[in-house]
Amino acid sequence: MVRCKTAAGAVLLSLATCSIAVPVEDVVSVPTTTFTSEPASTAPVRPHTNVTYHGPYTGPPPTTTGALTTDVLAPSIPALPPGPNAYDYPSDGKLHAPLPAPYTPAGGDGTNGSAPVYRMLSDFDYESLALVLYQEWIELDLFHWGLATFSVADFEAAGLTAEDRYLIQFMAEQEVGHVTLVSNMLGAQAPMQCSYNYPVANVREFIDFCQKLTRFGEAGVYGFLNHLNAHDVGQLLLQSITTEARQQMIFRQFEGLFPMPEWFIVGIPQSWAWSLLSPYISSCPENQTRLVWQNFPSLNILNQPNPARTNGADVWNETTGGYTNTLSTADISAEDDCLNSNEVGVGCGPAITRNRSVPLSYPGRQVFLEWEAPGQPIGPNNSYVTSTTAAAPVFAAWVSQLNVTYTPLQGIEGNKAWTAQPNMSTFEGDPAVNGTMFLVLTDLDLYVTPFNLTMLNPHVRAVALYQAG
Ligand SMILES: *[C@@H]1O[C@H](CO)[C@@H](O)[C@H](O)[C@H]1NC(C)=O
Ligand SMILES: *[C@@H]1O[C@H](CO)[C@@H](O)[C@H](O)[C@H]1NC(C)=O
Ligand SMILES: *[C@@H]1O[C@H](CO)[C@@H](O)[C@H](O)[C@H]1NC(C)=O
Ligand SMILES: *[C@@H]1O[C@H](CO)[C@@H](O)[C@H](O)[C@H]1NC(C)=O
Ligand SMILES: *[C@@H]1O[C@H](CO)[C@@H](O)[C@H](O)[C@H]1NC(C)=O
Ligand SMILES: *[C@@H]1O[C@H](CO)[C@@H](O)[C@H](O)[C@H]1NC(C)=O
Ligand SMILES: *[C@@H]1O[C@H](CO)[C@@H](O)[C@H](O)[C@H]1NC(C)=O
Ligand SMILES: *[C@@H]1O[C@H](CO)[C@@H](O)[C@H](O)[C@H]1NC(C)=O
Ligand SMILES: *[C@@H]1O[C@H](CO)[C@@H](O)[C@H](O)[C@H]1NC(C)=O
Ligand SMILES: *[C@@H]1O[C@H](CO)[C@@H](O)[C@H](O)[C@H]1NC(C)=O
């Protein structure tokens, strides 16, 4: 090796001779050495295959039916006042205990030096993470399935380019990571990959289904994350679900929706997430680990707003079915299709953001509802059964951002009724009912807040996802 001086006086190291020394500005941008290192050992991913069958379950009747259960101690959890220490901390900006170490305020969970082990600590933890794994598996298949099912021309007709398709493929790869992480934490009986049945006939229906499915996946985790006993498990799950949150927003952008029309993202109970997810699982392998969660009956939103329409609120019976109530494009004429417009406020092609001058919904909108009877077989191998402990429904609960607001059901006839979209805000300037949110029917207007929403379950008659904006 030779030491050379450039014209500017800088000393260079060169493998050749001084004659190849170049002016210093060029040297800065032309590396002469490539550093290589041995790759660090990499953790393997959980084995997975491309699911070969998609469609409804056609196999024999299941040998096991119903949710996993054991002795049940009471029909519901009694409501109690706040815990004894709930008001003790003065919250005055001062320190109230010695520091355990420099710059380390007293308190916190998992801060005493015990090594984290990332294992479940309770049935609550196991069942919640097992539910997440069912969700991660379906996402892994769904994103691949969409890419494999629709042609390049189909995607391009929906405004999605090769770069957009690569992003969807990358999202599927992220799911491989999430599946592996959650499986490793659950252990040997972690739920396996299943086969699925998607209510999707074209690219726009696929994108809408992905947008809605990732929302209940995301919201399903926010509902239980801070209730986990194992906070170390919660940490890793948090770092996966924040990725899912970005996927949800990207699918909204692919759909030409305003990416995040809310100030807070809603959380929902596990049984709502399972009710919304399981209808799309057609069968799971022998010995599959079953779940404890309830399957509520389906709620059909007969005038579910349709984001593919220029006036998405002016719509009748344009979903592919109850529960998730995803959009159907079957009956949209070219002139009512917002994809055919380039006008700002009307066009709904994929974009970072879109203004919709005609909002998908609005306070006071009449929303027409139809709900199913309990007792229907559903989910993997039709081996779960829908159930409810609620009496005849009299309220619609709008579950959005930080709020649960009830509106009375009107014109109830059998299993049909209508209700009016409420006008409420989280804080001044933030109408609470917006985005991809949840609508459930109840027999009681129970007061619940984000950390005790699950207390509503004994009163839930049917569940749906509502496309407010
Ligand atoms: C699954 O299919 C995708 C293309 O749709 C392909 O890129 C991937 O390699 C396949 N994965 C497996 C495990 O076969
Ligand atoms: C430290 O906290 C953990 C819970 O995070 C607890 O299990 C353990 O007993 C605590 N250890 C000590 C020495 O207090
Ligand atoms: C579900 O059905 C499939 C296809 O009939 C079968 O192979 C599988 O063992 C069943 N799964 C369970 C958990 O019974
Ligand atoms: C299912 O479990 C039974 C009993 O443990 C076992 O004999 C059988 O091999 C398992 N089947 C599969 C596909 O793992
Ligand atoms: C909605 O449309 C489906 C067919 O797509 C039909 O079976 C059903 O009766 C319709 N429901 C209402 C309330 O119009
Ligand atoms: C988008 O909508 C906002 C809120 O209604 C409005 O202030 C803004 O002018 C609109 N921008 C365009 C380009 O339409
Ligand atoms: C939802 O938010 C968007 C974007 O701010 C707004 O244009 C729309 O009117 C809102 N919809 C409702 C129902 O408030
Ligand atoms: C909703 O409430 C706001 C005040 O918070 C009011 O300005 C607005 O007119 C109300 N809209 C409807 C449709 O009632
Ligand atoms: C919505 O939630 C916010 C924040 O918790 C609360 O201040 C507000 O009163 C709630 N509004 C309704 C109508 O429940
Ligand atoms: C839920 O929590 C709120 C306080 O945030 C409390 O007022 C309400 O009674 C609780 N609901 C139930 C059913 O426990």
Tab-separated table of C-alpha atoms in Angstrom, residues 1-4 11-22 32-33:
chain	number	residue	atom	x	y	z
A	1	MET	CA	0.000	0.000	0.000
A	2	VAL	CA	1.236	3.458	-0.948
A	3	ARG	CA	0.583	6.768	0.736
A	4	CYS	CA	-0.167	9.557	-1.747
A	11	VAL	CA	-3.268	11.920	2.376
A	12	LEU	CA	-4.832	8.973	0.562
A	13	LEU	CA	-4.213	5.277	0.859
A	14	SER	CA	-4.042	3.581	-2.487
A	15	LEU	CA	-3.568	-0.033	-3.436
A	16	ALA	CA	-1.896	1.020	-6.672
A	17	THR	CA	0.505	3.852	-7.246
A	18	CYS	CA	0.379	7.554	-6.625
A	19	SER	CA	-0.330	8.174	-10.252
A	20	ILE	CA	-3.983	7.112	-9.818
A	21	ALA	CA	-4.633	9.601	-7.048
A	22	VAL	CA	-7.565	11.795	-8.057
A	32	THR	CA	-11.622	2.434	-3.053
A	33	THR	CA	-12.212	-0.273	-0.501
